[in-house]
PDB file of N, CA and C in Angstrom:
ATOM      1  N   PHE W  14      17.875  -3.686   3.742  1.00 58.00           N
ATOM      2  CA  PHE W  14      19.028  -3.459   2.887  1.00 58.00           C
ATOM      3  C   PHE W  14      19.508  -4.761   2.253  1.00 58.00           C
ATOM      4  N   SER W  15      19.641  -5.793   3.038  1.00 69.00           N
ATOM      5  CA  SER W  15      20.175  -7.047   2.495  1.00 69.00           C
ATOM      6  C   SER W  15      19.221  -7.708   1.505  1.00 69.00           C
ATOM      7  N   GLN W  16      17.937  -7.439   1.619  1.00 79.00           N
ATOM      8  CA  GLN W  16      16.954  -8.029   0.712  1.00 79.00           C
ATOM      9  C   GLN W  16      16.993  -7.373  -0.667  1.00 79.00           C
ATOM     10  N   SER W  17      17.198  -6.055  -0.696  1.00 82.00           N
ATOM     11  CA  SER W  17      17.170  -5.330  -1.968  1.00 82.00           C
ATOM     12  C   SER W  17      18.120  -4.132  -1.911  1.00 82.00           C
ATOM     13  N   PRO W  18      19.409  -4.373  -2.067  1.00 84.00           N
ATOM     14  CA  PRO W  18      20.375  -3.278  -1.952  1.00 84.00           C
ATOM     15  C   PRO W  18      20.196  -2.201  -3.022  1.00 84.00           C
ATOM     16  N   VAL W  19      19.759  -2.579  -4.218  1.00 86.00           N
ATOM     17  CA  VAL W  19      19.586  -1.586  -5.283  1.00 86.00           C
ATOM     18  C   VAL W  19      18.476  -0.609  -4.924  1.00 86.00           C
ATOM     19  N   GLU W  20      17.353  -1.133  -4.431  1.00 87.00           N
ATOM     20  CA  GLU W  20      16.254  -0.254  -4.034  1.00 87.00           C
ATOM     21  C   GLU W  20      16.674   0.639  -2.872  1.00 87.00           C
ATOM     22  N   PHE W  21      17.437   0.102  -1.945  1.00 85.00           N
ATOM     23  CA  PHE W  21      17.916   0.893  -0.819  1.00 85.00           C
ATOM     24  C   PHE W  21      18.788   2.045  -1.300  1.00 85.00           C
ATOM     25  N   ILE W  22      19.726   1.770  -2.184  1.00 84.00           N
ATOM     26  CA  ILE W  22      20.621   2.809  -2.702  1.00 84.00           C
ATOM     27  C   ILE W  22      19.832   3.850  -3.488  1.00 84.00           C
ATOM     28  N   ASN W  23      18.872   3.411  -4.311  1.00 85.00           N
ATOM     29  CA  ASN W  23      18.055   4.360  -5.068  1.00 85.00           C
ATOM     30  C   ASN W  23      17.252   5.264  -4.140  1.00 85.00           C
ATOM     31  N   ALA W  24      16.676   4.698  -3.087  1.00 87.00           N
ATOM     32  CA  ALA W  24      15.920   5.498  -2.122  1.00 87.00           C
ATOM     33  C   ALA W  24      16.836   6.461  -1.380  1.00 87.00           C
ATOM     34  N   LEU W  25      18.031   6.007  -1.040  1.00 86.00           N
ATOM     35  CA  LEU W  25      18.996   6.864  -0.361  1.00 86.00           C
ATOM     36  C   LEU W  25      19.399   8.041  -1.244  1.00 86.00           C
ATOM     37  N   ILE W  26      19.665   7.778  -2.506  1.00 87.00           N
ATOM     38  CA  ILE W  26      20.052   8.842  -3.435  1.00 87.00           C
ATOM     39  C   ILE W  26      18.901   9.831  -3.620  1.00 87.00           C
ATOM     40  N   ALA W  27      17.674   9.328  -3.741  1.00 87.00           N
ATOM     41  CA  ALA W  27      16.515  10.214  -3.888  1.00 87.00           C
ATOM     42  C   ALA W  27      16.358  11.094  -2.651  1.00 87.00           C
ATOM     43  N   SER W  28      16.549  10.511  -1.482  1.00 87.00           N
ATOM     44  CA  SER W  28      16.447  11.271  -0.242  1.00 87.00           C
ATOM     45  C   SER W  28      17.529  12.345  -0.162  1.00 87.00           C
ATOM     46  N   GLN W  29      18.745  11.977  -0.512  1.00 87.00           N
ATOM     47  CA  GLN W  29      19.846  12.937  -0.493  1.00 87.00           C
ATOM     48  C   GLN W  29      19.604  14.061  -1.499  1.00 87.00           C
ATOM     49  N   SER W  30      19.032  13.726  -2.638  1.00 84.00           N
ATOM     50  CA  SER W  30      18.726  14.729  -3.655  1.00 84.00           C
ATOM     51  C   SER W  30      17.699  15.730  -3.133  1.00 84.00           C
ATOM     52  N   ARG W  31      16.656  15.227  -2.460  1.00 81.00           N
ATOM     53  CA  ARG W  31      15.645  16.119  -1.881  1.00 81.00           C
ATOM     54  C   ARG W  31      16.272  17.011  -0.824  1.00 81.00           C
ATOM     55  N   ASP W  32      17.127  16.442   0.019  1.00 81.00           N
ATOM     56  CA  ASP W  32      17.795  17.233   1.049  1.00 81.00           C
ATOM     57  C   ASP W  32      18.662  18.322   0.433  1.00 81.00           C
ATOM     58  N   LEU W  33      19.387  17.989  -0.613  1.00 80.00           N
ATOM     59  CA  LEU W  33      20.250  18.960  -1.273  1.00 80.00           C
ATOM     60  C   LEU W  33      19.432  20.105  -1.862  1.00 80.00           C
ATOM     61  N   LYS W  34      18.309  19.767  -2.501  1.00 75.00           N
ATOM     62  CA  LYS W  34      17.447  20.810  -3.065  1.00 75.00           C
ATOM     63  C   LYS W  34      16.899  21.710  -1.969  1.00 75.00           C
ATOM     64  N   LEU W  35      16.545  21.128  -0.844  1.00 74.00           N
ATOM     65  CA  LEU W  35      16.024  21.906   0.267  1.00 74.00           C
ATOM     66  C   LEU W  35      17.082  22.860   0.800  1.00 74.00           C
ATOM     67  N   VAL W  36      18.284  22.359   1.008  1.00 75.00           N
ATOM     68  CA  VAL W  36      19.370  23.181   1.531  1.00 75.00           C
ATOM     69  C   VAL W  36      19.770  24.259   0.527  1.00 75.00           C
ATOM     70  N   ALA W  37      19.724  23.926  -0.752  1.00 72.00           N
ATOM     71  CA  ALA W  37      20.121  24.869  -1.794  1.00 72.00           C
ATOM     72  C   ALA W  37      19.028  25.894  -2.078  1.00 72.00           C
ATOM     73  N   GLY W  38      17.864  25.740  -1.470  1.00 70.00           N
ATOM     74  CA  GLY W  38      16.798  26.701  -1.674  1.00 70.00           C
ATOM     75  C   GLY W  38      15.935  26.421  -2.880  1.00 70.00           C
ATOM     76  N   GLU W  39      16.011  25.220  -3.428  1.00 60.00           N
ATOM     77  CA  GLU W  39      15.225  24.880  -4.604  1.00 60.00           C
ATOM     78  C   GLU W  39      13.976  24.085  -4.239  1.00 60.00           C
ATOM     79  N   ALA W  40      13.603  24.082  -2.978  1.00 54.00           N
ATOM     80  CA  ALA W  40      12.438  23.311  -2.552  1.00 54.00           C
ATOM     81  C   ALA W  40      11.163  23.983  -3.041  1.00 54.00           C
ATOM     82  N   SER W  41      10.089  23.250  -2.982  1.00 57.00           N
ATOM     83  CA  SER W  41       8.810  23.782  -3.451  1.00 57.00           C
ATOM     84  C   SER W  41       8.367  24.960  -2.597  1.00 57.00           C
ATOM     85  N   ARG W  42       7.439  25.710  -3.117  1.00 58.00           N
ATOM     86  CA  ARG W  42       6.927  26.870  -2.387  1.00 58.00           C
ATOM     87  C   ARG W  42       6.158  26.447  -1.142  1.00 58.00           C
ATOM     88  N   ASN W  43       5.735  25.200  -1.077  1.00 63.00           N
ATOM     89  CA  ASN W  43       5.021  24.724   0.099  1.00 63.00           C
ATOM     90  C   ASN W  43       5.908  24.810   1.342  1.00 63.00           C
ATOM     91  N   ALA W  44       7.188  24.568   1.207  1.00 61.00           N
ATOM     92  CA  ALA W  44       8.107  24.673   2.343  1.00 61.00           C
ATOM     93  C   ALA W  44       8.144  26.106   2.849  1.00 61.00           C
ATOM     94  N   GLU W  45       8.044  27.066   1.940  1.00 63.00           N
ATOM     95  CA  GLU W  45       8.019  28.475   2.336  1.00 63.00           C
ATOM     96  C   GLU W  45       6.743  28.780   3.111  1.00 63.00           C
ATOM     97  N   LYS W  46       5.623  28.216   2.664  1.00 63.00           N
ATOM     98  CA  LYS W  46       4.347  28.431   3.343  1.00 63.00           C
ATOM     99  C   LYS W  46       4.372  27.850   4.748  1.00 63.00           C
ATOM    100  N   GLU W  47       5.048  26.722   4.921  1.00 62.00           N
ATOM    101  CA  GLU W  47       5.093  26.068   6.227  1.00 62.00           C
ATOM    102  C   GLU W  47       5.790  26.932   7.267  1.00 62.00           C
ATOM    103  N   GLY W  48       6.647  27.828   6.853  1.00 65.00           N
ATOM    104  CA  GLY W  48       7.344  28.700   7.785  1.00 65.00           C
ATOM    105  C   GLY W  48       6.467  29.794   8.348  1.00 65.00           C
ATOM    106  N   ARG W  49       5.324  30.037   7.747  1.00 71.00           N
ATOM    107  CA  ARG W  49       4.420  31.090   8.200  1.00 71.00           C
ATOM    108  C   ARG W  49       3.421  30.521   9.199  1.00 71.00           C
ATOM    109  N   SER W  50       3.096  31.308  10.221  1.00 76.00           N
ATOM    110  CA  SER W  50       2.197  30.811  11.263  1.00 76.00           C
ATOM    111  C   SER W  50       0.782  30.581  10.755  1.00 76.00           C
ATOM    112  N   ASP W  51       0.333  31.327   9.746  1.00 80.00           N
ATOM    113  CA  ASP W  51      -1.032  31.133   9.257  1.00 80.00           C
ATOM    114  C   ASP W  51      -1.212  29.754   8.619  1.00 80.00           C
ATOM    115  N   PHE W  52      -0.120  29.152   8.174  1.00 74.00           N
ATOM    116  CA  PHE W  52      -0.189  27.790   7.627  1.00 74.00           C
ATOM    117  C   PHE W  52      -0.690  26.822   8.691  1.00 74.00           C
ATOM    118  N   TYR W  53      -0.252  27.022   9.932  1.00 77.00           N
ATOM    119  CA  TYR W  53      -0.601  26.114  11.023  1.00 77.00           C
ATOM    120  C   TYR W  53      -1.927  26.471  11.688  1.00 77.00           C
ATOM    121  N   ASN W  54      -2.540  27.554  11.278  1.00 80.00           N
ATOM    122  CA  ASN W  54      -3.838  27.948  11.825  1.00 80.00           C
ATOM    123  C   ASN W  54      -4.993  27.553  10.917  1.00 80.00           C
ATOM    124  N   GLN W  55      -4.745  26.704   9.961  1.00 83.00           N
ATOM    125  CA  GLN W  55      -5.793  26.227   9.066  1.00 83.00           C
ATOM    126  C   GLN W  55      -6.661  25.208   9.803  1.00 83.00           C
ATOM    127  N   PRO W  56      -7.925  25.063   9.357  1.00 85.00           N
ATOM    128  CA  PRO W  56      -8.861  24.181  10.070  1.00 85.00           C
ATOM    129  C   PRO W  56      -8.399  22.728  10.198  1.00 85.00           C
ATOM    130  N   TRP W  57      -7.661  22.206   9.251  1.00 86.00           N
ATOM    131  CA  TRP W  57      -7.286  20.796   9.272  1.00 86.00           C
ATOM    132  C   TRP W  57      -6.167  20.486  10.265  1.00 86.00           C
ATOM    133  N   VAL W  58      -5.434  21.508  10.720  1.00 86.00           N
ATOM    134  CA  VAL W  58      -4.246  21.274  11.544  1.00 86.00           C
ATOM    135  C   VAL W  58      -4.607  20.666  12.896  1.00 86.00           C
ATOM    136  N   GLU W  59      -5.625  21.205  13.551  1.00 87.00           N
ATOM    137  CA  GLU W  59      -5.992  20.682  14.868  1.00 87.00           C
ATOM    138  C   GLU W  59      -6.378  19.205  14.782  1.00 87.00           C
ATOM    139  N   ASP W  60      -7.160  18.849  13.772  1.00 89.00           N
ATOM    140  CA  ASP W  60      -7.548  17.450  13.586  1.00 89.00           C
ATOM    141  C   ASP W  60      -6.321  16.574  13.330  1.00 89.00           C
ATOM    142  N   ALA W  61      -5.395  17.073  12.523  1.00 88.00           N
ATOM    143  CA  ALA W  61      -4.185  16.307  12.225  1.00 88.00           C
ATOM    144  C   ALA W  61      -3.351  16.079  13.483  1.00 88.00           C
ATOM    145  N   ILE W  62      -3.265  17.083  14.334  1.00 88.00           N
ATOM    146  CA  ILE W  62      -2.486  16.955  15.572  1.00 88.00           C
ATOM    147  C   ILE W  62      -3.126  15.926  16.498  1.00 88.00           C
ATOM    148  N   ILE W  63      -4.448  15.995  16.633  1.00 88.00           N
ATOM    149  CA  ILE W  63      -5.145  15.034  17.493  1.00 88.00           C
ATOM    150  C   ILE W  63      -4.948  13.616  16.975  1.00 88.00           C
ATOM    151  N   ARG W  64      -5.070  13.435  15.665  1.00 88.00           N
ATOM    152  CA  ARG W  64      -4.864  12.099  15.086  1.00 88.00           C
ATOM    153  C   ARG W  64      -3.429  11.622  15.307  1.00 88.00           C
ATOM    154  N   TYR W  65      -2.472  12.531  15.169  1.00 88.00           N
ATOM    155  CA  TYR W  65      -1.068  12.168  15.360  1.00 88.00           C
ATOM    156  C   TYR W  65      -0.811  11.746  16.805  1.00 88.00           C
ATOM    157  N   LEU W  66      -1.330  12.502  17.743  1.00 88.00           N
ATOM    158  CA  LEU W  66      -1.089  12.198  19.152  1.00 88.00           C
ATOM    159  C   LEU W  66      -1.815  10.936  19.614  1.00 88.00           C
ATOM    160  N   ASN W  67      -2.935  10.606  18.986  1.00 88.00           N
ATOM    161  CA  ASN W  67      -3.713   9.439  19.394  1.00 88.00           C
ATOM    162  C   ASN W  67      -3.395   8.180  18.604  1.00 88.00           C
ATOM    163  N   ARG W  68      -2.462   8.260  17.698  1.00 85.00           N
ATOM    164  CA  ARG W  68      -2.154   7.093  16.875  1.00 85.00           C
ATOM    165  C   ARG W  68      -1.544   5.996  17.742  1.00 85.00           C
ATOM    166  N   LYS W  69      -1.737   4.773  17.310  1.00 76.00           N
ATOM    167  CA  LYS W  69      -1.161   3.639  18.025  1.00 76.00           C
ATOM    168  C   LYS W  69       0.256   3.437  17.517  1.00 76.00           C
ATOM    169  N   PRO W  70       1.207   3.233  18.419  1.00 72.00           N
ATOM    170  CA  PRO W  70       2.585   3.010  17.962  1.00 72.00           C
ATOM    171  C   PRO W  70       2.691   1.716  17.169  1.00 72.00           C
ATOM    172  N   ALA W  71       3.563   1.717  16.207  1.00 64.00           N
ATOM    173  CA  ALA W  71       3.795   0.522  15.395  1.00 64.00           C
ATOM    174  C   ALA W  71       4.413  -0.563  16.264  1.00 64.00           C
ATOM    175  N   ALA W  72       4.148  -1.803  15.938  1.00 60.00           N
ATOM    176  CA  ALA W  72       4.696  -2.928  16.697  1.00 60.00           C
ATOM    177  C   ALA W  72       6.212  -2.862  16.687  1.00 60.00           C
ATOM    178  N   GLY W  73       6.807  -3.013  17.835  1.00 60.00           N
ATOM    179  CA  GLY W  73       8.258  -2.997  17.936  1.00 60.00           C
ATOM    180  C   GLY W  73       8.826  -1.626  18.244  1.00 60.00           C
ATOM    181  N   ASN W  74       7.988  -0.583  18.238  1.00 60.00           N
ATOM    182  CA  ASN W  74       8.478   0.764  18.514  1.00 60.00           C
ATOM    183  C   ASN W  74       8.216   1.201  19.945  1.00 60.00           C
ATOM    184  N   GLU W  75       7.684   0.312  20.751  1.00 60.00           N
ATOM    185  CA  GLU W  75       7.393   0.655  22.129  1.00 60.00           C
ATOM    186  C   GLU W  75       8.674   0.591  22.956  1.00 60.00           C
ATOM    187  N   PRO W  76       8.826   1.506  23.905  1.00 58.00           N
ATOM    188  CA  PRO W  76      10.021   1.471  24.752  1.00 58.00           C
ATOM    189  C   PRO W  76      10.060   0.198  25.585  1.00 58.00           C
ATOM    190  N   PRO W  77      11.238  -0.274  25.915  1.00 56.00           N
ATOM    191  CA  PRO W  77      11.358  -1.483  26.739  1.00 56.00           C
ATOM    192  C   PRO W  77      10.680  -1.290  28.089  1.00 56.00           C
ATOM    193  N   GLY W  78      10.030  -2.334  28.565  1.00 57.00           N
ATOM    194  CA  GLY W  78       9.406  -2.290  29.880  1.00 57.00           C
ATOM    195  C   GLY W  78       7.959  -1.853  29.862  1.00 57.00           C
ATOM    196  N   THR W  79       7.419  -1.455  28.693  1.00 57.00           N
ATOM    197  CA  THR W  79       6.011  -1.069  28.635  1.00 57.00           C
ATOM    198  C   THR W  79       5.196  -2.236  28.130  1.00 57.00           C
ATOM    199  N   THR W  80       4.011  -2.408  28.708  1.00 52.00           N
ATOM    200  CA  THR W  80       3.145  -3.505  28.268  1.00 52.00           C
ATOM    201  C   THR W  80       1.744  -3.025  28.080  1.00 52.00           C
TER     202      THR W  80
END
């Protein structure tokens, strides 16, 4: 934030705008598809889950006391 307050504010406004559209029901049809169970039964989902669970945590995101 202190390095680039204008970019931070612009990103915040864009994020709030997306949230408002989602809450107002103006989100893309993809959000509607995600609510259906067949969306999660596609072939790529299992691979994506495995990759997500096996990813290495970013530096600094590890809980205290772990080495």
